[in-house]
PDB file of C-alpha atoms and ligand atoms in Angstrom:
ATOM      1  CA  GLU P   1     -11.855   8.431   2.339  1.00 59.00           C
ATOM      2  CA  VAL P   2      -8.687   7.582  -0.619  1.00 67.00           C
ATOM      3  CA  ARG P   3      -5.716   6.004   0.375  1.00 74.00           C
ATOM      4  CA  ARG P   4      -3.018   5.429  -1.662  1.00 80.00           C
ATOM      5  CA  VAL P   5      -1.959   1.346  -1.828  1.00 86.00           C
ATOM      6  CA  PRO P   6       1.950   1.239  -1.007  1.00 90.00           C
ATOM      7  CA  GLN P   7       4.065   1.201  -4.156  1.00 90.00           C
ATOM      8  CA  SER P   8       7.146   0.345  -2.039  1.00 92.00           C
ATOM      9  CA  LEU P   9       8.202  -0.479   1.027  1.00 96.00           C
ATOM     10  CA  GLU P  10       9.591   3.456   1.573  1.00 94.00           C
ATOM     11  CA  GLU P  11       5.428   4.192   1.554  1.00 94.00           C
ATOM     12  CA  VAL P  12       4.741   1.665   3.976  1.00 94.00           C
ATOM     13  CA  ASP P  13       4.695   4.554   7.156  1.00 90.00           C
ATOM     14  CA  ASN P  14       6.498   3.589  10.507  1.00 89.00           C
ATOM     15  CA  GLY P  15       5.838   6.356  12.765  1.00 88.00           C
ATOM     16  CA  GLN P  16       2.358   5.432  14.013  1.00 87.00           C
ATOM     17  CA  ILE P  17       2.874   3.656  17.131  1.00 87.00           C
ATOM     18  CA  LEU P  18       0.222   2.574  18.997  1.00 82.00           C
ATOM     19  CA  GLY P  19      -0.360   2.339  22.587  1.00 65.00           C
ATOM     20  CA  PHE P  20       3.154   2.742  24.348  1.00 55.00           C
ATOM     21  CA  GLY P  21       4.622   5.772  21.966  1.00 50.00           C
ATOM     22  CA  ALA P  22       5.074   9.168  24.377  1.00 50.00           C
ATOM     23  CA  ASP P  23       3.958   7.754  27.496  1.00 60.00           C
ATOM     24  CA  LEU P  24       4.328   3.849  29.499  1.00 70.00           C
ATOM     25  CA  ALA P  25       0.820   3.035  30.388  1.00 74.00           C
ATOM     26  CA  GLU P  26       0.783   1.958  34.492  1.00 72.00           C
ATOM     27  CA  ASP P  27       0.866  -1.880  33.998  1.00 76.00           C
ATOM     28  CA  HIS P  28       4.204  -1.499  32.289  1.00 80.00           C
ATOM     29  CA  PRO P  29       7.322  -2.463  34.340  1.00 84.00           C
ATOM     30  CA  GLY P  30       9.239   0.188  33.107  1.00 82.00           C
ATOM     31  CA  PHE P  31       6.343   3.277  34.340  1.00 80.00           C
ATOM     32  CA  LYS P  32       7.884   5.264  37.343  1.00 83.00           C
ATOM     33  CA  ASP P  33      11.608   3.761  35.762  1.00 88.00           C
ATOM     34  CA  GLN P  34      13.333   7.720  33.973  1.00 91.00           C
ATOM     35  CA  ALA P  35      16.363   6.169  32.933  1.00 93.00           C
ATOM     36  CA  TYR P  36      14.698   3.501  31.348  1.00 93.00           C
ATOM     37  CA  LYS P  37      11.999   5.362  29.399  1.00 91.00           C
ATOM     38  CA  ASP P  38      14.573   7.489  28.185  1.00 93.00           C
ATOM     39  CA  ARG P  39      16.671   4.930  27.066  1.00 95.00           C
ATOM     40  CA  ARG P  40      13.659   3.848  24.864  1.00 93.00           C
ATOM     41  CA  MET P  41      12.817   6.471  23.650  1.00 92.00           C
ATOM     42  CA  ALA P  42      16.448   7.232  22.545  1.00 95.00           C
ATOM     43  CA  ILE P  43      16.478   3.782  20.999  1.00 95.00           C
ATOM     44  CA  ALA P  44      12.363   4.422  18.799  1.00 93.00           C
ATOM     45  CA  ASP P  45      14.487   8.274  17.617  1.00 94.00           C
ATOM     46  CA  ILE P  46      16.761   5.785  15.821  1.00 95.00           C
ATOM     47  CA  ALA P  47      14.447   3.946  14.332  1.00 94.00           C
ATOM     48  CA  ARG P  48      12.364   7.262  13.660  1.00 94.00           C
ATOM     49  CA  ALA P  49      15.323   8.329  11.427  1.00 95.00           C
ATOM     50  CA  HIS P  50      16.290   5.593  10.296  1.00 96.00           C
ATOM     51  CA  ARG P  51      15.645   5.653   5.946  1.00 96.00           C
ATOM     52  CA  VAL P  52      14.364   2.654   3.392  1.00 96.00           C
ATOM     53  CA  GLY P  53      18.575   1.129   2.348  1.00 95.00           C
ATOM     54  CA  ASP P  54      20.449   2.479   4.784  1.00 97.00           C
ATOM     55  CA  PRO P  55      21.782  -0.073   6.819  1.00 98.00           C
ATOM     56  CA  ILE P  56      20.065  -0.481  10.734  1.00 98.00           C
ATOM     57  CA  PRO P  57      22.439   1.493  13.027  1.00 97.00           C
ATOM     58  CA  ARG P  58      24.291  -0.945  15.822  1.00 98.00           C
ATOM     59  CA  LEU P  59      23.391   0.002  19.298  1.00 97.00           C
ATOM     60  CA  GLU P  60      25.888  -0.559  22.386  1.00 97.00           C
ATOM     61  CA  TYR P  61      23.726  -2.017  24.545  1.00 97.00           C
ATOM     62  CA  THR P  62      24.264  -1.679  28.271  1.00 97.00           C
ATOM     63  CA  SER P  63      25.753  -4.688  30.980  1.00 97.00           C
ATOM     64  CA  GLU P  64      21.903  -4.261  32.370  1.00 96.00           C
ATOM     65  CA  GLU P  65      20.353  -5.090  28.449  1.00 97.00           C
ATOM     66  CA  VAL P  66      23.352  -8.069  28.158  1.00 98.00           C
ATOM     67  CA  HIS P  67      22.043  -9.520  30.871  1.00 97.00           C
ATOM     68  CA  VAL P  68      18.425  -9.333  30.178  1.00 96.00           C
ATOM     69  CA  TRP P  69      19.191 -10.784  26.651  1.00 97.00           C
ATOM     70  CA  ASN P  70      21.331 -13.351  28.469  1.00 97.00           C
ATOM     71  CA  THR P  71      18.499 -14.203  31.456  1.00 96.00           C
ATOM     72  CA  VAL P  72      15.478 -15.036  28.597  1.00 95.00           C
ATOM     73  CA  LEU P  73      17.352 -17.157  26.252  1.00 96.00           C
ATOM     74  CA  ARG P  74      18.668 -19.357  28.426  1.00 96.00           C
ATOM     75  CA  GLU P  75      15.555 -19.646  29.657  1.00 94.00           C
ATOM     76  CA  LEU P  76      13.774 -20.255  26.158  1.00 94.00           C
ATOM     77  CA  ARG P  77      16.397 -22.308  24.603  1.00 94.00           C
ATOM     78  CA  GLY P  78      15.502 -24.937  26.557  1.00 94.00           C
ATOM     79  CA  LEU P  79      12.000 -25.190  25.967  1.00 93.00           C
ATOM     80  CA  TYR P  80      12.869 -25.594  21.604  1.00 96.00           C
ATOM     81  CA  PRO P  81      13.924 -28.930  21.515  1.00 96.00           C
ATOM     82  CA  ASP P  82      10.629 -30.566  22.654  1.00 94.00           C
ATOM     83  CA  GLY P  83       7.975 -27.767  22.406  1.00 95.00           C
ATOM     84  CA  ALA P  84       9.273 -25.720  18.834  1.00 97.00           C
ATOM     85  CA  CYS P  85       8.173 -26.646  15.323  1.00 98.00           C
ATOM     86  CA  ALA P  86      10.603 -28.315  12.956  1.00 98.00           C
ATOM     87  CA  GLU P  87      11.197 -25.245  11.240  1.00 98.00           C
ATOM     88  CA  PHE P  88      12.191 -23.415  13.923  1.00 98.00           C
ATOM     89  CA  GLN P  89      14.561 -25.644  15.201  1.00 98.00           C
ATOM     90  CA  ARG P  90      16.284 -25.794  12.014  1.00 98.00           C
ATOM     91  CA  CYS P  91      16.224 -22.288  11.528  1.00 98.00           C
ATOM     92  CA  PHE P  92      17.415 -20.943  14.947  1.00 98.00           C
ATOM     93  CA  PRO P  93      20.749 -21.925  14.560  1.00 98.00           C
ATOM     94  CA  LEU P  94      21.269 -19.939  11.925  1.00 98.00           C
ATOM     95  CA  PHE P  95      21.655 -17.104  13.836  1.00 98.00           C
ATOM     96  CA  ASP P  96      23.714 -17.921  15.956  1.00 97.00           C
ATOM     97  CA  PHE P  97      22.527 -16.189  18.967  1.00 98.00           C
ATOM     98  CA  LYS P  98      25.693 -15.488  22.137  1.00 97.00           C
ATOM     99  CA  GLU P  99      23.972 -15.401  25.539  1.00 96.00           C
ATOM    100  CA  ASP P 100      26.326 -12.567  26.185  1.00 97.00           C
ATOM    101  CA  VAL P 101      26.127 -10.238  23.630  1.00 98.00           C
ATOM    102  CA  VAL P 102      22.640  -8.368  22.545  1.00 98.00           C
ATOM    103  CA  PRO P 103      22.488  -9.366  18.230  1.00 98.00           C
ATOM    104  CA  GLN P 104      22.145  -6.462  15.985  1.00 98.00           C
ATOM    105  CA  LEU P 105      19.080  -6.152  13.392  1.00 98.00           C
ATOM    106  CA  GLU P 106      20.869  -5.591  11.073  1.00 98.00           C
ATOM    107  CA  ASP P 107      22.997  -8.502  11.348  1.00 98.00           C
ATOM    108  CA  LEU P 108      19.683 -10.739  11.686  1.00 98.00           C
ATOM    109  CA  SER P 109      18.632  -8.398   8.743  1.00 98.00           C
ATOM    110  CA  GLN P 110      21.769  -9.539   6.391  1.00 98.00           C
ATOM    111  CA  ILE P 111      21.044 -13.484   7.426  1.00 98.00           C
ATOM    112  CA  LEU P 112      17.682 -13.206   6.376  1.00 98.00           C
ATOM    113  CA  LYS P 113      18.173 -11.895   3.137  1.00 97.00           C
ATOM    114  CA  ARG P 114      20.427 -14.261   2.393  1.00 98.00           C
ATOM    115  CA  GLU P 115      18.099 -17.432   3.618  1.00 98.00           C
ATOM    116  CA  THR P 116      14.900 -15.821   2.279  1.00 97.00           C
ATOM    117  CA  GLY P 117      14.975 -12.099   0.554  1.00 97.00           C
ATOM    118  CA  TRP P 118      13.086 -11.298   3.726  1.00 98.00           C
ATOM    119  CA  GLN P 119      14.477  -7.780   5.827  1.00 98.00           C
ATOM    120  CA  ILE P 120      13.806  -6.300   8.989  1.00 98.00           C
ATOM    121  CA  ARG P 121      13.272  -2.653   9.452  1.00 98.00           C
ATOM    122  CA  PRO P 122      13.466  -0.843  12.767  1.00 97.00           C
ATOM    123  CA  VAL P 123      10.242   0.867  13.980  1.00 96.00           C
ATOM    124  CA  ALA P 124      10.001   2.714  17.219  1.00 93.00           C
ATOM    125  CA  GLY P 125       7.248   0.683  19.372  1.00 91.00           C
ATOM    126  CA  LEU P 126       4.204  -1.378  18.302  1.00 90.00           C
ATOM    127  CA  LEU P 127       2.901  -0.124  14.938  1.00 93.00           C
ATOM    128  CA  HIS P 128      -1.007   0.497  13.228  1.00 93.00           C
ATOM    129  CA  PRO P 129      -1.820  -3.188  12.207  1.00 94.00           C
ATOM    130  CA  ARG P 130      -2.266  -1.835   8.725  1.00 94.00           C
ATOM    131  CA  ASP P 131       1.599  -0.633   8.190  1.00 96.00           C
ATOM    132  CA  PHE P 132       2.678  -3.589  10.288  1.00 97.00           C
ATOM    133  CA  LEU P 133       0.984  -6.128   7.321  1.00 96.00           C
ATOM    134  CA  ASN P 134       1.530  -3.842   4.226  1.00 95.00           C
ATOM    135  CA  GLY P 135       5.640  -3.994   5.657  1.00 97.00           C
ATOM    136  CA  LEU P 136       4.863  -7.888   5.135  1.00 97.00           C
ATOM    137  CA  ALA P 137       4.060  -7.190   1.649  1.00 94.00           C
ATOM    138  CA  PHE P 138       7.668  -5.672   0.637  1.00 96.00           C
ATOM    139  CA  GLN P 139       8.652  -8.653   2.676  1.00 97.00           C
ATOM    140  CA  THR P 140       9.835  -6.810   5.488  1.00 98.00           C
ATOM    141  CA  PHE P 141       9.534  -7.826   9.455  1.00 98.00           C
ATOM    142  CA  HIS P 142       9.354  -4.462  11.457  1.00 98.00           C
ATOM    143  CA  SER P 143      11.348  -4.469  14.455  1.00 97.00           C
ATOM    144  CA  THR P 144      11.291  -2.800  17.714  1.00 96.00           C
ATOM    145  CA  GLN P 145      15.032  -2.638  19.094  1.00 96.00           C
ATOM    146  CA  TYR P 146      14.521  -1.277  22.783  1.00 95.00           C
ATOM    147  CA  MET P 147      14.888  -4.224  25.331  1.00 96.00           C
ATOM    148  CA  ARG P 148      12.530  -4.908  27.747  1.00 93.00           C
ATOM    149  CA  HIS P 149      12.555  -3.770  31.812  1.00 93.00           C
ATOM    150  CA  PRO P 150      14.947  -5.536  33.581  1.00 93.00           C
ATOM    151  CA  SER P 151      12.586  -6.003  36.723  1.00 92.00           C
ATOM    152  CA  LYS P 152      10.622  -8.579  34.698  1.00 88.00           C
ATOM    153  CA  PRO P 153      12.722 -10.305  32.247  1.00 88.00           C
ATOM    154  CA  MET P 154      10.243 -12.611  31.208  1.00 84.00           C
ATOM    155  CA  TYR P 155       7.171 -10.371  30.598  1.00 82.00           C
ATOM    156  CA  THR P 156       6.742  -7.372  28.848  1.00 84.00           C
ATOM    157  CA  PRO P 157       3.365  -6.167  27.447  1.00 83.00           C
ATOM    158  CA  GLU P 158       4.538  -4.581  24.425  1.00 86.00           C
ATOM    159  CA  PRO P 159       7.131  -5.879  21.270  1.00 90.00           C
ATOM    160  CA  ASP P 160      10.781  -6.254  22.346  1.00 93.00           C
ATOM    161  CA  LEU P 161      13.910  -7.072  21.454  1.00 95.00           C
ATOM    162  CA  CYS P 162      13.450 -10.629  23.014  1.00 95.00           C
ATOM    163  CA  HIS P 163      10.117 -10.791  21.361  1.00 95.00           C
ATOM    164  CA  GLU P 164      11.353  -9.726  17.942  1.00 96.00           C
ATOM    165  CA  LEU P 165      14.430 -11.971  17.716  1.00 97.00           C
ATOM    166  CA  LEU P 166      13.620 -15.069  19.333  1.00 96.00           C
ATOM    167  CA  GLY P 167       9.980 -15.692  18.941  1.00 95.00           C
ATOM    168  CA  HIS P 168       9.656 -14.027  14.989  1.00 98.00           C
ATOM    169  CA  VAL P 169      12.960 -13.607  13.352  1.00 98.00           C
ATOM    170  CA  PRO P 170      13.926 -17.387  13.243  1.00 98.00           C
ATOM    171  CA  MET P 171      10.663 -18.148  11.207  1.00 98.00           C
ATOM    172  CA  LEU P 172      11.499 -16.042   9.203  1.00 98.00           C
ATOM    173  CA  ALA P 173      14.431 -17.901   7.441  1.00 98.00           C
ATOM    174  CA  ASP P 174      11.566 -20.286   6.735  1.00 97.00           C
ATOM    175  CA  PRO P 175      10.600 -20.131   3.016  1.00 96.00           C
ATOM    176  CA  ASP P 176       7.534 -21.889   3.821  1.00 95.00           C
ATOM    177  CA  PHE P 177       6.708 -19.709   6.829  1.00 97.00           C
ATOM    178  CA  CYS P 178       7.571 -16.752   5.141  1.00 96.00           C
ATOM    179  CA  ASP P 179       5.376 -17.172   2.050  1.00 94.00           C
ATOM    180  CA  MET P 180       2.302 -17.864   4.401  1.00 94.00           C
ATOM    181  CA  VAL P 181       2.964 -14.677   5.428  1.00 96.00           C
ATOM    182  CA  HIS P 182       3.465 -12.961   2.402  1.00 94.00           C
ATOM    183  CA  SER P 183       0.087 -13.822   1.267  1.00 91.00           C
ATOM    184  CA  ILE P 184      -1.414 -11.917   4.485  1.00 93.00           C
ATOM    185  CA  GLY P 185       0.763  -9.121   3.663  1.00 93.00           C
ATOM    186  CA  VAL P 186      -0.296  -8.867   0.397  1.00 89.00           C
ATOM    187  CA  ALA P 187      -4.003  -9.154   0.862  1.00 90.00           C
ATOM    188  CA  SER P 188      -3.543  -6.481   3.299  1.00 91.00           C
ATOM    189  CA  LEU P 189      -2.462  -3.568   0.891  1.00 89.00           C
ATOM    190  CA  CYS P 190      -5.823  -3.377  -0.487  1.00 85.00           C
ATOM    191  CA  ALA P 191      -8.216  -4.208   2.422  1.00 88.00           C
ATOM    192  CA  ASP P 192     -10.204  -1.782   3.974  1.00 87.00           C
ATOM    193  CA  ASP P 193     -10.556  -1.362   8.024  1.00 89.00           C
ATOM    194  CA  SER P 194     -12.949  -4.653   8.759  1.00 89.00           C
ATOM    195  CA  GLN P 195     -10.853  -6.838   6.218  1.00 90.00           C
ATOM    196  CA  ILE P 196      -7.359  -4.839   8.055  1.00 93.00           C
ATOM    197  CA  TRP P 197      -9.003  -6.307  11.323  1.00 93.00           C
ATOM    198  CA  HIS P 198      -9.538 -10.229  10.515  1.00 92.00           C
ATOM    199  CA  LEU P 199      -6.460 -10.260   8.610  1.00 94.00           C
ATOM    200  CA  THR P 200      -5.113  -8.875  12.156  1.00 95.00           C
ATOM    201  CA  LYS P 201      -6.590 -11.715  14.358  1.00 93.00           C
ATOM    202  CA  ILE P 202      -5.146 -14.310  11.487  1.00 94.00           C
ATOM    203  CA  TYR P 203      -1.575 -12.555  11.734  1.00 95.00           C
ATOM    204  CA  TRP P 204      -2.683 -12.726  15.648  1.00 94.00           C
ATOM    205  CA  PHE P 205      -3.512 -16.624  15.840  1.00 93.00           C
ATOM    206  CA  THR P 206      -1.172 -18.143  13.610  1.00 96.00           C
ATOM    207  CA  VAL P 207       2.260 -15.907  13.673  1.00 97.00           C
ATOM    208  CA  GLU P 208       1.928 -15.108  17.045  1.00 95.00           C
ATOM    209  CA  PHE P 209       0.542 -18.492  18.356  1.00 95.00           C
ATOM    210  CA  GLY P 210      -0.526 -20.666  16.386  1.00 96.00           C
ATOM    211  CA  VAL P 211       0.599 -24.561  15.989  1.00 97.00           C
ATOM    212  CA  VAL P 212       1.945 -26.569  13.699  1.00 97.00           C
ATOM    213  CA  LEU P 213       1.466 -30.541  13.494  1.00 97.00           C
ATOM    214  CA  GLU P 214       4.249 -32.912  13.229  1.00 97.00           C
ATOM    215  CA  GLY P 215       2.640 -36.635  12.916  1.00 95.00           C
ATOM    216  CA  ASP P 216      -0.165 -36.468  15.736  1.00 92.00           C
ATOM    217  CA  GLU P 217       1.706 -33.817  18.306  1.00 94.00           C
ATOM    218  CA  LYS P 218       1.141 -29.801  18.079  1.00 95.00           C
ATOM    219  CA  LYS P 219       4.848 -27.639  17.748  1.00 97.00           C
ATOM    220  CA  ALA P 220       4.897 -24.404  18.103  1.00 97.00           C
ATOM    221  CA  PHE P 221       5.731 -22.145  15.362  1.00 97.00           C
ATOM    222  CA  GLY P 222       3.615 -18.569  17.254  1.00 97.00           C
ATOM    223  CA  ALA P 223       6.221 -16.131  18.494  1.00 96.00           C
ATOM    224  CA  GLY P 224       3.943 -15.610  21.284  1.00 93.00           C
ATOM    225  CA  ILE P 225       4.248 -19.051  22.311  1.00 94.00           C
ATOM    226  CA  LEU P 226       7.943 -19.356  21.196  1.00 94.00           C
ATOM    227  CA  SER P 227       9.589 -16.219  23.628  1.00 91.00           C
ATOM    228  CA  SER P 228       7.206 -17.028  26.831  1.00 88.00           C
ATOM    229  CA  TYR P 229       8.353 -20.364  28.774  1.00 86.00           C
ATOM    230  CA  GLY P 230       4.655 -20.094  30.740  1.00 86.00           C
ATOM    231  CA  GLU P 231       2.762 -19.944  27.543  1.00 90.00           C
ATOM    232  CA  MET P 232       4.686 -23.098  26.105  1.00 92.00           C
ATOM    233  CA  GLU P 233       4.008 -24.802  29.247  1.00 89.00           C
ATOM    234  CA  HIS P 234       0.408 -24.222  29.005  1.00 90.00           C
ATOM    235  CA  MET P 235       0.074 -24.639  24.895  1.00 92.00           C
ATOM    236  CA  ARG P 236       1.684 -28.119  25.972  1.00 91.00           C
ATOM    237  CA  THR P 237      -0.348 -29.239  29.025  1.00 88.00           C
ATOM    238  CA  GLY P 238      -3.818 -29.918  27.534  1.00 76.00           C
ATOM    239  CA  LYS P 239      -5.437 -27.521  29.121  1.00 81.00           C
ATOM    240  CA  ALA P 240      -6.287 -24.906  25.871  1.00 87.00           C
ATOM    241  CA  TYR P 241      -8.461 -27.070  23.324  1.00 87.00           C
ATOM    242  CA  PHE P 242      -6.776 -26.622  19.406  1.00 94.00           C
ATOM    243  CA  VAL P 243      -8.980 -26.111  16.200  1.00 92.00           C
ATOM    244  CA  PRO P 244      -8.372 -26.483  12.468  1.00 95.00           C
ATOM    245  CA  PHE P 245      -7.214 -23.238  11.150  1.00 94.00           C
ATOM    246  CA  ASP P 246      -9.948 -20.891   8.850  1.00 91.00           C
ATOM    247  CA  PRO P 247      -9.052 -17.709   8.151  1.00 89.00           C
ATOM    248  CA  HIS P 248     -12.883 -17.709   6.648  1.00 86.00           C
ATOM    249  CA  ALA P 249     -13.998 -18.287   9.566  1.00 84.00           C
ATOM    250  CA  LYS P 250     -15.123 -15.347  12.001  1.00 83.00           C
ATOM    251  CA  GLN P 251     -11.789 -15.069  14.239  1.00 80.00           C
ATOM    252  CA  PRO P 252     -12.274 -15.005  17.945  1.00 79.00           C
ATOM    253  CA  LYS P 253     -11.557 -12.539  20.314  1.00 78.00           C
ATOM    254  CA  MET P 254      -7.944 -11.953  20.439  1.00 76.00           C
ATOM    255  CA  SER P 255      -6.770 -11.225  24.270  1.00 69.00           C
ATOM    256  CA  TYR P 256      -3.858  -9.154  24.843  1.00 56.00           C
ATOM    257  CA  LYS P 257      -3.408  -9.152  28.488  1.00 54.00           C
ATOM    258  CA  ASP P 258      -1.601 -12.160  30.433  1.00 56.00           C
ATOM    259  CA  GLY P 259      -3.584 -15.031  31.040  1.00 74.00           C
ATOM    260  CA  TYR P 260      -2.766 -17.556  28.069  1.00 86.00           C
ATOM    261  CA  GLN P 261      -4.628 -18.344  24.837  1.00 90.00           C
ATOM    262  CA  ASN P 262      -7.194 -20.731  25.472  1.00 87.00           C
ATOM    263  CA  ARG P 263      -7.032 -22.395  22.373  1.00 90.00           C
ATOM    264  CA  TYR P 264      -4.686 -22.406  19.891  1.00 93.00           C
ATOM    265  CA  PHE P 265      -5.106 -22.733  15.786  1.00 94.00           C
ATOM    266  CA  VAL P 266      -3.573 -25.425  14.147  1.00 96.00           C
ATOM    267  CA  LEU P 267      -1.793 -25.797  10.824  1.00 97.00           C
ATOM    268  CA  LYS P 268      -1.194 -28.950   8.973  1.00 96.00           C
ATOM    269  CA  SER P 269       2.019 -27.182   6.662  1.00 96.00           C
ATOM    270  CA  PHE P 270       3.165 -24.217   6.187  1.00 95.00           C
ATOM    271  CA  LYS P 271       2.426 -24.998   2.746  1.00 94.00           C
ATOM    272  CA  ASP P 272      -1.444 -26.017   3.582  1.00 95.00           C
ATOM    273  CA  GLY P 273      -1.903 -22.364   5.658  1.00 94.00           C
ATOM    274  CA  ALA P 274      -0.335 -20.421   2.778  1.00 92.00           C
ATOM    275  CA  GLN P 275      -3.068 -22.173   0.595  1.00 93.00           C
ATOM    276  CA  LYS P 276      -6.299 -21.180   2.446  1.00 92.00           C
ATOM    277  CA  LEU P 277      -4.658 -18.002   3.733  1.00 90.00           C
ATOM    278  CA  ARG P 278      -4.133 -17.488  -0.910  1.00 89.00           C
ATOM    279  CA  ASP P 279      -7.774 -19.104  -1.322  1.00 89.00           C
ATOM    280  CA  TYR P 280      -9.083 -16.295   1.187  1.00 88.00           C
ATOM    281  CA  CYS P 281      -7.053 -13.873   0.249  1.00 83.00           C
ATOM    282  CA  SER P 282      -8.597 -13.607  -3.358  1.00 79.00           C
ATOM    283  CA  ASP P 283     -11.960 -13.334  -1.864  1.00 70.00           C
ATOM    284  CA  ILE P 284     -11.507  -9.709  -0.456  1.00 65.00           C
ATOM    285  CA  THR P 285      -9.503  -8.100  -2.875  1.00 61.00           C
ATOM    286  CA  PRO P 286     -12.189  -7.242  -5.851  1.00 48.00           C
ATOM    287  CA  PRO P 287     -11.829  -8.919  -9.256  1.00 43.00           C
ATOM    288  CA  ASP P 288     -12.365  -5.663 -11.393  1.00 39.00           C
ATOM    289  CA  ILE P 289      -9.370  -3.398  -9.882  1.00 39.00           C
ATOM    290  CA  MET P 290      -6.803  -6.027 -10.643  1.00 39.00           C
ATOM    291  CA  VAL P 291      -3.279  -4.094 -11.885  1.00 41.00           C
ATOM    292  CA  GLU P 292      -0.572  -4.830 -13.458  1.00 36.00           C
ATOM    293  CA  ARG P 293       2.241  -4.488 -10.914  1.00 39.00           C
ATOM    294  CA  GLU P 294       3.599  -6.828  -8.913  1.00 41.00           C
ATOM    295  CA  ILE P 295       4.944  -8.169  -5.773  1.00 42.00           C
ATOM    296  CA  SER P 296       7.481 -11.285  -4.794  1.00 43.00           C
ATOM    297  CA  GLY P 297       6.166 -12.826  -8.021  1.00 42.00           C
ATOM    298  CA  GLN P 298       2.489 -12.370  -7.157  1.00 47.00           C
ATOM    299  CA  ALA P 299       0.437  -9.762  -8.700  1.00 44.00           C
ATOM    300  CA  PHE P 300      -2.036  -7.927  -6.202  1.00 44.00           C
ATOM    301  CA  LYS P 301      -4.993  -5.624  -6.651  1.00 41.00           C
ATOM    302  CA  GLU P 302      -5.218  -1.755  -5.767  1.00 39.00           C
TER     303      GLU P 302
HETATM  304  N1  LIG T 401       4.521  -3.844  16.048  1.00 91.22           N
HETATM  305  C1  LIG T 401       5.409  -4.632  16.374  1.00 91.22           C
HETATM  306  N2  LIG T 401       6.864  -3.383  16.269  1.00 91.22           N
HETATM  307  N3  LIG T 401       5.992  -5.489  15.994  1.00 91.22           N
HETATM  308  C2  LIG T 401       4.975  -6.162  16.024  1.00 91.22           C
HETATM  309  O1  LIG T 401       5.224  -7.663  16.290  1.00 91.22           O
HETATM  310  C3  LIG T 401       3.662  -6.003  15.525  1.00 91.22           C
HETATM  311  C4  LIG T 401       3.884  -4.885  15.368  1.00 91.22           C
HETATM  312  N4  LIG T 401       2.646  -6.905  15.103  1.00 91.22           N
HETATM  313  N5  LIG T 401       2.419  -4.073  15.175  1.00 91.22           N
HETATM  314  C5  LIG T 401       1.308  -6.412  15.150  1.00 91.22           C
HETATM  315  C6  LIG T 401       1.466  -4.972  15.491  1.00 91.22           C
HETATM  316  C7  LIG T 401       0.633  -7.439  14.967  1.00 91.22           C
HETATM  317  O2  LIG T 401       0.577  -8.095  16.146  1.00 91.22           O
HETATM  318  C8  LIG T 401      -0.873  -7.070  14.573  1.00 91.22           C
HETATM  319  C9  LIG T 401      -0.863  -6.956  12.689  1.00 91.22           C
HETATM  320  O3  LIG T 401      -1.398  -5.666  15.162  1.00 91.22           O
HETATM  321 FE1  LIG T 402       5.143 -10.739  17.500  1.00 91.22          FE
END
């Protein structure tokens, strides 16, 4: 099979959605709610129609959706002073989240562009891991634009606005974090399927569930911790164990379902994480097919 390495963001497919594409699974809180499904689909269609370079369409959120945002923001905001890493705490206020206004992806994307050169591209749902990781090479975060189901404001089985905006977006305003994530993206461009799987796990144990040392304290930077009250509690109360992050090691299984992580990976710093990832990535890209293209100053191979 010949697969073309994307040369630009336009060549990264944002249409291959996994899992909850057309129909929600039975364990999705919106499974029996036809109005919710229609709304979610309508928002997904807007993402599908979006073209790179165009502004992200602004959505008018319903009062029910605003209420969900409000509930989640108020609940999580209180966790950050103690549990979130310093980078998150520095970046969070840049977005000026308001409890009664659901943020617009376009506005957040503008802020990211200004801070780190990253941007947001709307996507219809859980994107295929290869495409998702490829997007990171072009300093692009694929984000959903729909809200989780109102019956369970503190739970979602799939990425939704609250998870993306509170968990992921603030960290993407930090240059060292971006550097680290970018190196995962660059490696993914020419990775084979088994390497994509390894990189997916690396992404999972860092960007989703990673913690970073501050002195002898462990602080959250993973979006799955920062966007979950229960996960944050769990991480901090010592029921789980911590292992130093090593991208070369065989990565454990990822658990997707509710129930918390029993193991967290610890970075010394984002600079150190980025360095380790670059080392790892230089192993997986065969040296004989180096080409002259550059992405954000980093040569990569095809
Ligand atoms: N798709 C979307 N829409 N948001 C994500 O956060 C996301 C994704 N994460 N696809 C990806 C997969 C990640 O969990 C890894 C690479 O599979
Ligand atoms: Fe996520």
